[in-house]
XYZ file of C-alpha atoms in Angstrom:
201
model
C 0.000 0.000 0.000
C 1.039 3.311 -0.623
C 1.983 5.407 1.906
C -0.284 8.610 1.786
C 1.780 11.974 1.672
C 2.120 13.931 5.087
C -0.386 16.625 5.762
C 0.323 20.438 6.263
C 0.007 20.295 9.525
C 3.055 18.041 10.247
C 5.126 19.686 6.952
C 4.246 23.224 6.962
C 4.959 24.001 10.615
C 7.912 24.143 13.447
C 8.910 21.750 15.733
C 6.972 22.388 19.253
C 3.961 23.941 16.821
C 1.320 21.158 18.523
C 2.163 21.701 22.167
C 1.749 25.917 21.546
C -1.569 24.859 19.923
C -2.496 22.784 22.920
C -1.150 25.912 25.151
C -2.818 28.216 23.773
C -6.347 27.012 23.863
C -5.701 25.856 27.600
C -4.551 29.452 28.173
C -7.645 30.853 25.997
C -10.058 28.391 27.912
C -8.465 29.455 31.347
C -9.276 32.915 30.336
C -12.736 32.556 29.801
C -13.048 33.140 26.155
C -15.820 31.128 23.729
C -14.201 28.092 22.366
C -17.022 26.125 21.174
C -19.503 28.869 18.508
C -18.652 25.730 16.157
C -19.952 23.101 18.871
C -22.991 25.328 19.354
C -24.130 24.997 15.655
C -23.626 21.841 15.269
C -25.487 21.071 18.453
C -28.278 23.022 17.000
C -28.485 20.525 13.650
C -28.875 17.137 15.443
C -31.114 15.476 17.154
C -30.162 14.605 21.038
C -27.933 12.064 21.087
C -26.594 11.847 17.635
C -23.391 10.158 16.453
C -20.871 13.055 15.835
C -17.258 12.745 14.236
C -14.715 15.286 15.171
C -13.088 15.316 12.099
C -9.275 16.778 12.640
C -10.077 17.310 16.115
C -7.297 18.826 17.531
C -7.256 19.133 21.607
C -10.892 18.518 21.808
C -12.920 21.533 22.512
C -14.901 21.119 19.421
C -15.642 17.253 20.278
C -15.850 17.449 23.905
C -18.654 19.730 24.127
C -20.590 17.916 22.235
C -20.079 14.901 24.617
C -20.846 17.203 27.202
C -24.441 18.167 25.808
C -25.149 14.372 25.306
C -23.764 13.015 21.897
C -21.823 9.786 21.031
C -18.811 11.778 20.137
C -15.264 10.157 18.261
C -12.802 12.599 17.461
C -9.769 11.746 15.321
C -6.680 13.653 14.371
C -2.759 12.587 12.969
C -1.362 14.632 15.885
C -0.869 12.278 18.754
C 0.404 15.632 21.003
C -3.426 16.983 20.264
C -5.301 13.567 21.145
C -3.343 13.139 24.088
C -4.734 16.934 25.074
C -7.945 15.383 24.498
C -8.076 12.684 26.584
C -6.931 14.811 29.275
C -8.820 17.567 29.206
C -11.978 15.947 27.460
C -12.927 13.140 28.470
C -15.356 11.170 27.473
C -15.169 10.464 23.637
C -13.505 8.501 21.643
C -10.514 9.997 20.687
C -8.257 8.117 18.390
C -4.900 9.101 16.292
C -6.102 9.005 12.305
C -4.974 10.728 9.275
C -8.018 11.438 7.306
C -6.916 10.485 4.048
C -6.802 7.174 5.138
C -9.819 7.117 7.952
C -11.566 3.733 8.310
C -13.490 3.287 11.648
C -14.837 0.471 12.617
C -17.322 -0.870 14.797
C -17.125 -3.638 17.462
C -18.457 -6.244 14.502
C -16.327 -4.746 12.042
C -19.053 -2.734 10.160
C -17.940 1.120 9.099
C -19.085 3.452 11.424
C -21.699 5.838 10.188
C -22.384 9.572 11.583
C -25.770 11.719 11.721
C -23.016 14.477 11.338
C -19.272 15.278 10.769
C -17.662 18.382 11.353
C -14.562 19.528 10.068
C -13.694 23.112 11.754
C -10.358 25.143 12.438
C -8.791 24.739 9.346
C -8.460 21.300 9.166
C -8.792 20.809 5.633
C -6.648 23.792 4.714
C -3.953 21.726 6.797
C -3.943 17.653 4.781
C -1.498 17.070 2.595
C -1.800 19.261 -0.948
C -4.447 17.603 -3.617
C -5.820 15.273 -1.283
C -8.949 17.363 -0.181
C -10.986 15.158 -2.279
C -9.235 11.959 -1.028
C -10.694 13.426 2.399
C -13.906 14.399 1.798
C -14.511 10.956 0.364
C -13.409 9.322 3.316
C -15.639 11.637 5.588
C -18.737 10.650 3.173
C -17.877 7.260 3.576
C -19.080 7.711 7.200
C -22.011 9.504 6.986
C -25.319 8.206 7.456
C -28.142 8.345 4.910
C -29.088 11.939 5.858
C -26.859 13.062 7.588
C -24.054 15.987 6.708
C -20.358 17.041 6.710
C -19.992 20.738 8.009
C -16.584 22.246 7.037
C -14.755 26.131 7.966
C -11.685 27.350 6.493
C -10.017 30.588 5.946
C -10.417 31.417 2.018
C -6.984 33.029 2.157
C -5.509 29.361 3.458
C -7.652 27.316 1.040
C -9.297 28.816 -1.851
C -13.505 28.657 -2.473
C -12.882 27.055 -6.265
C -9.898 24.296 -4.974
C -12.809 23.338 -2.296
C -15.813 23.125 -4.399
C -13.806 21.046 -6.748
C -13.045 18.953 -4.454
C -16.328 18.576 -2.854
C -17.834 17.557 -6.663
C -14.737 15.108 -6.853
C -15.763 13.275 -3.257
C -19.503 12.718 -4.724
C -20.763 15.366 -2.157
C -23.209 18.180 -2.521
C -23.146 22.155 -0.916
C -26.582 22.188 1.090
C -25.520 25.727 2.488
C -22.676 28.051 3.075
C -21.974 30.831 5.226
C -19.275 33.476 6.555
C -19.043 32.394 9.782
C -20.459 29.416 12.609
C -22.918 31.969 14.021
C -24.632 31.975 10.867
C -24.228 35.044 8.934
C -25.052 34.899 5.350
C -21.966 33.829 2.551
C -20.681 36.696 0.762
C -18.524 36.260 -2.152
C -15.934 38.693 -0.707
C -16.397 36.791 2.927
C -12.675 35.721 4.635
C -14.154 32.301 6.158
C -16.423 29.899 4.885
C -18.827 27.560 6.374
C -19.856 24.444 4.373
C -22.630 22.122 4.971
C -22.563 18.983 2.867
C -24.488 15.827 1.845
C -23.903 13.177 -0.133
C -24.934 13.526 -3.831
């Protein structure tokens, strides 16, 4: 098998880049600011005590409040520094070391876990390996459930609008909405972050 190419995240930044991360969103936490607008909307799409991936999950604030409010919550991400922030300061969910270019997740009888939704926020696409945001998106579909959705924010100055819609055709998905930001203000053309809910063609 071929070995995938390394993602962004682990090529495109310095060494000690993952524990600053976790630092810093310990520090903002600690300091009372609002870590989880993404959480909230999310929250607000579901019904209680839906299956949730944390797609490129990071330390966990994204995934973990979603535990918190009552979902079955797994949270991957190739950054065994951030997972290990997970489990200790989230736990709760299932938080597992995967690169989502090759994501295959399993149940206990070997069937492929399905979602009710996926969501993909901080930049997490903008950060896998170059040309495999298709490869990605198809592995996220691969998990959803029959209705449910993939909901994806990136800075358009870190990954462009046209490279993302491409690659959302490519991965057999569908745009169901898009807006500016995860407190729902409309999409502008000219807008510096987009939010992208999918569904399977």
């Amino acid at each position: 098998m071929t070995t995938p190419p390394l993602p962004r995240w682990i090529t495109d930044t310095k060494p000690g880049h993952s524990e600053w991360y976790v630092d810093r969103f310990r520090t903002m936490a600690a300091d009372g600011a609002d870590l989880v607008g993404e959480a909230r909307l999310i929250d607000a799409m579901v019904g209680r005590g839906s299956r949730i991936l944390d797609a490129g999950c990071g330390p966990g604030r994204v995934g973990g409040y979603l535990h918190e409010v009552g979902h079955e919550v797994v949270g991957v991400d190739v950054d065994p520094i951030l997972i290990d922030a997970a489990i200790a300061d989230h736990p709760g969910p299932d938080w597992q070391v995967q690169d989502l270019s090759t994501l295959d997740l399993l149940d206990q009888s070997g069937d492929r876990r399905r979602f009710d939704a996926i969501v993909c926020a901080g930049n997490v696409l903008a950060f896998v390996a170059p040309e495999t945001e298709a490869l990605v998106l198809s592995r996220l579909r691969e998990h959803l459930a029959a209705d449910g959705f993939i909901a994806v924010g990136f800075h358009t100055d870190k990954l462009s609008i046209t490279t993302f819609d491409d690659a959302v055709a490519a991965a057999d998905l569908t745009l169901d909405l898009r807006l500016s930001t995860w407190d729902v203000k409309p999409w502008r053309d000219d807008a510096d972050f987009a939010v992208s809910v999918l569904r399977s063609v």
